[in-house]
CSV table of C-alpha atoms and ligand atoms in Angstrom, one decimal:
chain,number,residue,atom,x,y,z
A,21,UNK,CA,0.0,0.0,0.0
A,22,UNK,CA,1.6,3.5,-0.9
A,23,UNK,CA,-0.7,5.1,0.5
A,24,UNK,CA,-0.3,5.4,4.2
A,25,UNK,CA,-0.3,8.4,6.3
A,26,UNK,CA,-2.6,11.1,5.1
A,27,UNK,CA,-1.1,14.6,4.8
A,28,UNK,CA,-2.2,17.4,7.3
A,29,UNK,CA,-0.8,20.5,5.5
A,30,UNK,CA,-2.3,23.6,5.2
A,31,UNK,CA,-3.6,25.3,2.5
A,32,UNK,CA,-5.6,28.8,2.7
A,33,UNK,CA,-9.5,29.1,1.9
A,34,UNK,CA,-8.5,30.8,-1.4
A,35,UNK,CA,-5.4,28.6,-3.2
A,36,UNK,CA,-7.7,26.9,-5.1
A,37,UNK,CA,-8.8,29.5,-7.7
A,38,UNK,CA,-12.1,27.7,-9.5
A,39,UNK,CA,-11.1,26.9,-13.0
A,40,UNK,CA,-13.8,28.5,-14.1
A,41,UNK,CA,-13.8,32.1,-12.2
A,42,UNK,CA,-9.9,31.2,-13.2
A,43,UNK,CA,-10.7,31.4,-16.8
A,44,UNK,CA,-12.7,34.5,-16.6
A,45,UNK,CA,-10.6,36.4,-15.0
A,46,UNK,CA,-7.7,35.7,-17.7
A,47,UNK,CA,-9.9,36.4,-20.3
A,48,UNK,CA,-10.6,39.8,-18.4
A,49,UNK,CA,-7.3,40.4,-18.3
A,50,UNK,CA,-6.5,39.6,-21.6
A,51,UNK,CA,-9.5,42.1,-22.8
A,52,UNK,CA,-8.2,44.8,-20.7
A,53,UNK,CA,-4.8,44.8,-21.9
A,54,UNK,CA,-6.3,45.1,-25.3
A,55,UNK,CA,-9.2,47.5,-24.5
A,56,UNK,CA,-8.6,51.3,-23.7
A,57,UNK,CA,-11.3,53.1,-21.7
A,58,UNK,CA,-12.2,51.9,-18.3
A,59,UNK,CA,-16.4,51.6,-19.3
A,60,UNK,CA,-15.6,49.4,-22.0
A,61,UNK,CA,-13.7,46.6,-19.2
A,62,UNK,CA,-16.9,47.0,-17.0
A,63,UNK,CA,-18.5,46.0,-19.3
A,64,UNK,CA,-17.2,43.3,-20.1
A,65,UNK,CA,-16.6,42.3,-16.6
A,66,UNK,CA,-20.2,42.8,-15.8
A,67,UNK,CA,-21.3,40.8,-18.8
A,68,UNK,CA,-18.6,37.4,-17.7
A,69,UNK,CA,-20.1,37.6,-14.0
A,70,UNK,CA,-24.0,37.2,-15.6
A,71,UNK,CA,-22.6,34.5,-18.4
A,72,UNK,CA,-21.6,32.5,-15.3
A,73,UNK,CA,-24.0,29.4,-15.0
A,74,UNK,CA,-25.3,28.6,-11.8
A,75,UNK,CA,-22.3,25.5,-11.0
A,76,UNK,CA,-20.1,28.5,-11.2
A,77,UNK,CA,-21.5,30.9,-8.7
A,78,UNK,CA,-21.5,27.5,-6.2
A,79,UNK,CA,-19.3,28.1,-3.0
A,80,UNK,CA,-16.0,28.2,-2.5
A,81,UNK,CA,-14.4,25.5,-0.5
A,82,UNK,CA,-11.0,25.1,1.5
A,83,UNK,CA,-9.3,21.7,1.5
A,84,UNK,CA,-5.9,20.4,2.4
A,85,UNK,CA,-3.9,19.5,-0.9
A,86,UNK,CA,-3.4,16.0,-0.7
A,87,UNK,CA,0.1,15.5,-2.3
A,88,UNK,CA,-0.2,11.7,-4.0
A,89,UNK,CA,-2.9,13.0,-7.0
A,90,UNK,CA,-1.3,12.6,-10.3
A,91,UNK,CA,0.3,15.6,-12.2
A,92,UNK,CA,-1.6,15.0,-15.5
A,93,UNK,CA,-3.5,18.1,-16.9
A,94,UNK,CA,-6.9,18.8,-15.1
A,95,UNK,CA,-9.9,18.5,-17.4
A,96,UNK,CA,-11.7,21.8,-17.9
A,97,UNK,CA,-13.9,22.8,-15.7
A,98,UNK,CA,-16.4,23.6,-18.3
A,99,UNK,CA,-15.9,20.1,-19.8
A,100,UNK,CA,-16.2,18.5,-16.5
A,101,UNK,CA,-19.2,19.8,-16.0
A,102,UNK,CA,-21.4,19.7,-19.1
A,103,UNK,CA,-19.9,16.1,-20.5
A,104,UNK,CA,-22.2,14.3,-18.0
A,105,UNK,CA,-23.7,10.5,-16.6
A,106,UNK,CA,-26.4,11.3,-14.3
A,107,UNK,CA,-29.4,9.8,-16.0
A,108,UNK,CA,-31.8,10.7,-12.8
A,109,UNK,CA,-31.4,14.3,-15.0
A,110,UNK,CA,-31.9,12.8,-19.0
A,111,UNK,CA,-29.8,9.9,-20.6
A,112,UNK,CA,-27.8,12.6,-22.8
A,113,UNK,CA,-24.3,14.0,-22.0
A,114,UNK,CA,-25.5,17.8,-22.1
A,115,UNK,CA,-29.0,17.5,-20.3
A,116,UNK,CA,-27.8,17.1,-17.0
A,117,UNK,CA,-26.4,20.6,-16.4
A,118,UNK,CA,-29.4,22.0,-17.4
A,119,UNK,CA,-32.1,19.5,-16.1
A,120,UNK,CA,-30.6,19.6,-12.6
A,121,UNK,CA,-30.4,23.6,-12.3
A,122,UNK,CA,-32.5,23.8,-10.0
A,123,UNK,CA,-32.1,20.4,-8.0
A,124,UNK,CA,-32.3,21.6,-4.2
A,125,UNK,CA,-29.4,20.1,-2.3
A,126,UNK,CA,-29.6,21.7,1.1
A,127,UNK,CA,-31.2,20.5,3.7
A,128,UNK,CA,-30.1,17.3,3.1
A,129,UNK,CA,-29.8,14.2,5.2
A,130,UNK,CA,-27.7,10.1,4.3
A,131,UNK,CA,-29.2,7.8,6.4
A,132,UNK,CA,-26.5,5.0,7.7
A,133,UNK,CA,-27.9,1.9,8.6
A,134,UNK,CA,-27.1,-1.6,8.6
A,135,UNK,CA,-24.6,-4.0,10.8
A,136,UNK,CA,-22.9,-1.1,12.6
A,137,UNK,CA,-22.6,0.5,16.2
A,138,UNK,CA,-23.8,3.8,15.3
A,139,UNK,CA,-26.2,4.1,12.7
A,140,UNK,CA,-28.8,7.0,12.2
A,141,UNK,CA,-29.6,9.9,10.4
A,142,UNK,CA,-27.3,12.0,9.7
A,143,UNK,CA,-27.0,16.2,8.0
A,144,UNK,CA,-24.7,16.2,5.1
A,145,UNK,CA,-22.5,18.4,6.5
A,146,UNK,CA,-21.9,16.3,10.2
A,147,UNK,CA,-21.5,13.7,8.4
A,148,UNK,CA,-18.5,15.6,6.6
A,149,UNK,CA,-17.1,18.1,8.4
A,150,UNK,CA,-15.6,21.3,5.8
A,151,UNK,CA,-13.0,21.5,7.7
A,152,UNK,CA,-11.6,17.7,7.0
A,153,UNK,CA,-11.6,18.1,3.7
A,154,UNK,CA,-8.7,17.3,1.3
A,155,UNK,CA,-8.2,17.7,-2.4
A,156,UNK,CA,-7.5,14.7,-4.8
A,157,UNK,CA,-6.5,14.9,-8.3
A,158,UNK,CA,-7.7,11.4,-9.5
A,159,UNK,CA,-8.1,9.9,-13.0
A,160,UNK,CA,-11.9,9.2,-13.7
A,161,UNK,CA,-12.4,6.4,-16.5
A,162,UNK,CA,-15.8,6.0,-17.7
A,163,UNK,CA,-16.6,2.5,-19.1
A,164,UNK,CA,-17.9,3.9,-22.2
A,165,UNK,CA,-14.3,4.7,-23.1
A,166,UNK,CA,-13.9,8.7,-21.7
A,167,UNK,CA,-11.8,9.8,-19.2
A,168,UNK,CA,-11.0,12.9,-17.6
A,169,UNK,CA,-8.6,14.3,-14.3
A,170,UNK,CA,-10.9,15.8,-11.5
A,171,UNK,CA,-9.5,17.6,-8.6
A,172,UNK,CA,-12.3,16.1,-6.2
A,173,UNK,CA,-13.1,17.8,-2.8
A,174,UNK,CA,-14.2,15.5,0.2
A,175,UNK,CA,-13.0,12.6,2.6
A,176,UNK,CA,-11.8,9.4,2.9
A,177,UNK,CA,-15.1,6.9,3.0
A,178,UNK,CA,-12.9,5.0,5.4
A,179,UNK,CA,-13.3,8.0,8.2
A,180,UNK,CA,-16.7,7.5,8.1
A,181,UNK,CA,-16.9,3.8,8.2
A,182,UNK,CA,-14.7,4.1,11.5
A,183,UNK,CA,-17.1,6.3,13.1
A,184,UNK,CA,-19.8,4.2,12.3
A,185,UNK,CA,-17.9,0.9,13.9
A,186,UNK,CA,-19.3,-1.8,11.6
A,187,UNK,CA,-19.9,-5.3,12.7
A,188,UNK,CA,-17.8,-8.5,12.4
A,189,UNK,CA,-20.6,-9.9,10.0
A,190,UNK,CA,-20.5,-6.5,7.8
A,191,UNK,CA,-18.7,-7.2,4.8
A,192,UNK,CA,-19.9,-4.8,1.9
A,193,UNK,CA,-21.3,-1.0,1.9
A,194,UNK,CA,-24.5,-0.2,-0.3
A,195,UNK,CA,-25.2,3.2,-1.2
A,196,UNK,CA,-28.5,4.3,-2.7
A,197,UNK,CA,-29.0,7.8,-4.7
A,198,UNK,CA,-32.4,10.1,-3.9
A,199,UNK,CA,-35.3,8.4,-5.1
A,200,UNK,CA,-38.1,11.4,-6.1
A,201,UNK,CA,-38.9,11.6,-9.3
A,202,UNK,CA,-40.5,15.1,-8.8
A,203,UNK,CA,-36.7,16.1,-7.9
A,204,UNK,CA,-35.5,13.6,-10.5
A,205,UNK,CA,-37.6,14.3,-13.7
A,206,UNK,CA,-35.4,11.1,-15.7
A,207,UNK,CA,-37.1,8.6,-12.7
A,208,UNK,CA,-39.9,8.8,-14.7
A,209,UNK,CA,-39.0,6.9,-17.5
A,210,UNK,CA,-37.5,3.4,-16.6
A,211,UNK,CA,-34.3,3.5,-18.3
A,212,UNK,CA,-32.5,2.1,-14.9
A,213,UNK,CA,-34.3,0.4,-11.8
A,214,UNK,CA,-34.8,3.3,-9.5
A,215,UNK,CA,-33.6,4.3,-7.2
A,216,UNK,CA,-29.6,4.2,-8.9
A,217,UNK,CA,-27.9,1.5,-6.5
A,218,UNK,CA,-24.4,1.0,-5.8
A,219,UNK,CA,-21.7,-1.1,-3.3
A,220,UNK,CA,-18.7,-2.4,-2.5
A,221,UNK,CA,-16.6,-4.8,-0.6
A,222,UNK,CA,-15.9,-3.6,2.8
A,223,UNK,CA,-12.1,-3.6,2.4
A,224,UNK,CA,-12.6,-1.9,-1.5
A,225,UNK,CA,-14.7,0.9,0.8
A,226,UNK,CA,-11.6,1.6,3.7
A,227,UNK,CA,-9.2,1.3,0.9
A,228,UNK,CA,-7.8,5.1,1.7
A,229,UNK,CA,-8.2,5.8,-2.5
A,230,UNK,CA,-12.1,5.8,-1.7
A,231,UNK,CA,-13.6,8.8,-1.3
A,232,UNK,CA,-16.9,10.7,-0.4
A,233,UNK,CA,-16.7,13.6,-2.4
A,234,UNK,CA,-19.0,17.0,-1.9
A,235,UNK,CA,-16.9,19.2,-4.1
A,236,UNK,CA,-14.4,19.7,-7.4
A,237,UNK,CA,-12.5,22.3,-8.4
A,238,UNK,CA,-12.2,24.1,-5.2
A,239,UNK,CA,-16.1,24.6,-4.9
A,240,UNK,CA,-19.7,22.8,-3.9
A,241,UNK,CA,-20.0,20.1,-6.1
A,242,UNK,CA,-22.0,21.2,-9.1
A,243,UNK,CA,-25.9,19.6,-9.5
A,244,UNK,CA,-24.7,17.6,-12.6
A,245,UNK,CA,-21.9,16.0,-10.6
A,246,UNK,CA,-24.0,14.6,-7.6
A,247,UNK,CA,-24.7,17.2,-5.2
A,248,UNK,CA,-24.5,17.6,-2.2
A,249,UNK,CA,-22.4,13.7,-1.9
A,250,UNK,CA,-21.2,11.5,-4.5
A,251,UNK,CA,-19.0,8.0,-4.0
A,252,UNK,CA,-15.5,8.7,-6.3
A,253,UNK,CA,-14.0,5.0,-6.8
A,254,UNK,CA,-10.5,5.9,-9.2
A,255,UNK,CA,-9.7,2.4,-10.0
A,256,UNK,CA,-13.3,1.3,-11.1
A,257,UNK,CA,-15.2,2.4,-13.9
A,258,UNK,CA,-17.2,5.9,-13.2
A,259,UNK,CA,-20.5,4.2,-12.8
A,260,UNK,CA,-19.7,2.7,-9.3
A,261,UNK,CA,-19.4,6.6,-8.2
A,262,UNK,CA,-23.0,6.7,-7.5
A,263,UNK,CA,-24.4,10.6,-7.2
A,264,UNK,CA,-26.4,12.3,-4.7
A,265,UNK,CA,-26.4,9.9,-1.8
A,266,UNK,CA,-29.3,9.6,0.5
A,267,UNK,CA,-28.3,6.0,2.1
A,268,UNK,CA,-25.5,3.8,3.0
A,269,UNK,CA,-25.9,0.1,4.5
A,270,UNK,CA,-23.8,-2.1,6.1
A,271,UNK,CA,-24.4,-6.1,4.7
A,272,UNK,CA,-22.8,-9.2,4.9
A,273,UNK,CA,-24.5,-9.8,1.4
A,274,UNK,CA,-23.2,-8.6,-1.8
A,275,UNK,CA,-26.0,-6.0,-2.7
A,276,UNK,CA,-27.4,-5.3,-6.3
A,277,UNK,CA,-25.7,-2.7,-8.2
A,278,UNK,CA,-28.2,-0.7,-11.5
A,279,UNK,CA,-25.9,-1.6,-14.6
A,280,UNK,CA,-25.3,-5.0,-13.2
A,281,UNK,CA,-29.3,-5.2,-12.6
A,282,UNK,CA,-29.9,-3.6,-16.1
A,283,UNK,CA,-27.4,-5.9,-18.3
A,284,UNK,CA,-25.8,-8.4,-16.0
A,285,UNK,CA,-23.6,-10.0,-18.9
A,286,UNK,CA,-22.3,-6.3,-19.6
A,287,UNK,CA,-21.5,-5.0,-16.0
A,288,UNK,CA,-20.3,-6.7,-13.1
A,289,UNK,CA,-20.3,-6.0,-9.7
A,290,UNK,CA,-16.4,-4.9,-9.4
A,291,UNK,CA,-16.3,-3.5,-12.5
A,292,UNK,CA,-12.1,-2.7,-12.1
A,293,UNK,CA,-10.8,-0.8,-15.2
A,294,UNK,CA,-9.2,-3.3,-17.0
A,295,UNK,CA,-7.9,-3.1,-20.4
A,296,UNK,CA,-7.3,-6.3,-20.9
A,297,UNK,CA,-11.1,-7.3,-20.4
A,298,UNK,CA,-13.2,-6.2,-23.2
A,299,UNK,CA,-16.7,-4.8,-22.6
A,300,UNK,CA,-18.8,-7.7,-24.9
A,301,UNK,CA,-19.9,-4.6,-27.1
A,302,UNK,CA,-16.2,-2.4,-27.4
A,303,UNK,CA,-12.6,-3.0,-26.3
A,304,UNK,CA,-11.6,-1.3,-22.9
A,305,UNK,CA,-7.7,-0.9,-24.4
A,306,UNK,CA,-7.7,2.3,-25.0
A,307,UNK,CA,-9.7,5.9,-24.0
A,308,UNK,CA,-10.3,8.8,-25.2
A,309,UNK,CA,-8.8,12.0,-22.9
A,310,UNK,CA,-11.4,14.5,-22.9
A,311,UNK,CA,-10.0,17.8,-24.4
A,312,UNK,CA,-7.6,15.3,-26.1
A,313,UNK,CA,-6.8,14.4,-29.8
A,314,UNK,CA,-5.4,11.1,-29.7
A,315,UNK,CA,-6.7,7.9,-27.9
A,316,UNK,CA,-4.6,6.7,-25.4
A,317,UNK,CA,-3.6,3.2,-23.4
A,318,UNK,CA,-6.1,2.7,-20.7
A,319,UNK,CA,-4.1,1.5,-17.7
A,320,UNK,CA,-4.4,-1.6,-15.3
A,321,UNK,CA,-6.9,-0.3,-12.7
A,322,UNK,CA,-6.7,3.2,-13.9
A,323,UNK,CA,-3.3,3.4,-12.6
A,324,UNK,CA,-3.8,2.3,-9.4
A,325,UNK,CA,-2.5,-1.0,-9.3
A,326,UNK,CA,0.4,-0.4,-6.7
A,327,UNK,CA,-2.9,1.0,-4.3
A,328,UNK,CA,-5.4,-1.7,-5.4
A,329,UNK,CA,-4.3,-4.9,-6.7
A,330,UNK,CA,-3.5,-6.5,-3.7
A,331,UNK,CA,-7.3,-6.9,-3.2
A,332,UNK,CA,-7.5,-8.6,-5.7
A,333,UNK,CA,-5.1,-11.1,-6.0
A,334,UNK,CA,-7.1,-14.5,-5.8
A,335,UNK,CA,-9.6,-13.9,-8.0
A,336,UNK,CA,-9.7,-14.6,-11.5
A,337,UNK,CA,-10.5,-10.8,-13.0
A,338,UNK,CA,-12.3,-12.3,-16.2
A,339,UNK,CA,-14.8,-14.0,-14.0
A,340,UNK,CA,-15.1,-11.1,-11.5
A,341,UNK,CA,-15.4,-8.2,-13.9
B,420,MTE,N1,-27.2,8.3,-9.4
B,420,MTE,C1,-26.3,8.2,-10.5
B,420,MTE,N2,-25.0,8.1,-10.3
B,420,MTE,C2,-24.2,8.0,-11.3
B,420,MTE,C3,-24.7,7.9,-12.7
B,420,MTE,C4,-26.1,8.0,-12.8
B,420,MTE,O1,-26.7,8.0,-13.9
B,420,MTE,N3,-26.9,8.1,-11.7
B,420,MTE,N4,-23.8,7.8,-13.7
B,420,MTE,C5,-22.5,7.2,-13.4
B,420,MTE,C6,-21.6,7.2,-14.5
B,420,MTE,S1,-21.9,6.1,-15.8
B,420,MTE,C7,-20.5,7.9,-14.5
B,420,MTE,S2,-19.3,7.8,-15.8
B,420,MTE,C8,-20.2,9.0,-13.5
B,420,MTE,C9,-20.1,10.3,-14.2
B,420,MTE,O2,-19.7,11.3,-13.3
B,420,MTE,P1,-19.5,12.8,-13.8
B,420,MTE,O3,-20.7,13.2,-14.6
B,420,MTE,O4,-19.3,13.6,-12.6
B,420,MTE,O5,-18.3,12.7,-14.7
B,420,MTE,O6,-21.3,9.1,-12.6
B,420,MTE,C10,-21.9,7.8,-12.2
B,420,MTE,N5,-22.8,8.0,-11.1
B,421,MO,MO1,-19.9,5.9,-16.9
């Protein structure tokens, strides 16, 4: 395991500038070096702030820079956040930014239940306290063949598990996404068994690459991206980040997970990125960057073997995809 010891240093509410706000203001910059007249640059700086779309007026948040992320180049925020899977909000890759707009995320409780000490209901933000948080940089491989680099804001799921003192007899987590299809307006067509399910092993959720995520790019985590709580798995395909999580269970069964439900001979329930294992429909090999030309190698556990593999050792990955 490389990853040991979590990092405790410091970093100020305002180091990490949202790509976003980032880009505006360079583009401001650039106009006013190019513009004379000071009504002309407020008005262009007046016309940037009410382009802004709602994900980019979210909140700022502070987290600690957690130093094992990779260095590859961040996706853009903009592409992050209108290149979507959150069918709750329309199957297509652009609806969900709009369709969730206006998705109300606050107040809002995840109920813990299950084989653990202490269960119960618990307020997003007890649950994950803002000042715990840490900043991630993780690859995020979609099994369709995307990928993208997110600097994800949130906590280690293993913190939480601790607090919650599972059982001897618990051996997987479930996690269930909001079930309202007045909220949800894509529950109302039966694309996917609702409510969107997801799990994992016990030891896959205290692995310390697991995380709970509640923000990206230094800021709330946009409606689109699974406000106000979101699973982020890095070494398995982005379905198993389930968005928008209501409840978690402790089991000693392995629980049913929506793709495997909806094509059981397509998605498994580990669902490891694995280029080696073709998808029956497309070859995993390879991905396509997003932002990038060229396709490139999609890697053994999405880079993560030296973190991961070990958990895997025994089993025959063809068999348990
Ligand atoms: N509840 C829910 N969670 C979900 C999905 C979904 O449709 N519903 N899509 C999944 C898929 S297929 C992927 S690739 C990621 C996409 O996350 P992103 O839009 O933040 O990139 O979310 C996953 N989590
Ligand atoms: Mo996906």
């Amino acid at each position: 395991m490389l990853i040991k010891n979590l990092p405790t240093s410091h970093i100020n509410e305002n180091e990490v500038t949202p790509e976003r706000i980032f880009k505006s203001r360079r583009r401001f910059l650039n106009m006013s070096a190019a513009t004379i007249g000071g009504a002309a640059i407020s008005g262009i700086a007046g016309g940037l702030l009410t382009a802004l779309p709602s994900s980019a007026r979210a909140k700022a948040m502070a987290a600690r820079k957690w130093p094992h992320g990779t260095d590859e180049a961040l996706t853009q925020f903009e592409d992050a956040t209108s290149y979507n899977n959150f069918y709750e909000f329309g199957t297509s890759k652009e609806g969900p930014r709009f369709n969730a707009e206006n998705f109300v995320t606050s107040p809002w409780t995840v109920e813990i239940l299950g084989q653990a000490k202490n269960t119960g209901t618990f307020d997003v933000w007890d649950l994950i306290k803002k000042d715990q948080l840490q900043e991630r940089i993780y690859r995020h491989r979609c099994v369709e063949g995307w990928s993208m680099v997110i600097p994800w804001v949130g906590i280690q799921l293993a913190e939480i598990i601790k607090r919650m003192e599972p059982e001897a007899n618990a051996k997987y987590v479930a996690f269930q996404t909001l079930h309202d299809s007045e909220r949800m307006p894509g529950q109302k067509r039966s694309v996917l068994q609702w409510p969107y399910v997801e799990g994992l092993r016990l030891d896959e959720a205290m692995n310390p690459l697991t995380m709970l995520a509640v923000g990206m790019y230094g800021q709330e985590l946009p409606s689109q991206n699974g406000a106000p709580i979101r699973l982020v798995v890095p070494w398995k395909y982005g379905f198993k980040g389930i968005k928008s999580i209501v409840k978690i269970e402790f089991s000693s069964t392995q629980p049913p997970t929506s793709w495997n439900i909806s094509a059981p001979n397509e998605y498994g329930f580990y669902s490891n990125v694995n280029p080696n294992v073709s998808h029956p429909r497309w070859s995993q090999a390879k991905e396509r960057r997003i932002g990038e030309f060229l396709r490139r190698k999609t890697l053994m556990f999405n880079g993560y073997a030296d973190e991961v593999a070990n958990m895997y050792s025994d089993m025959d990955l063809e068999k348990f995809f």
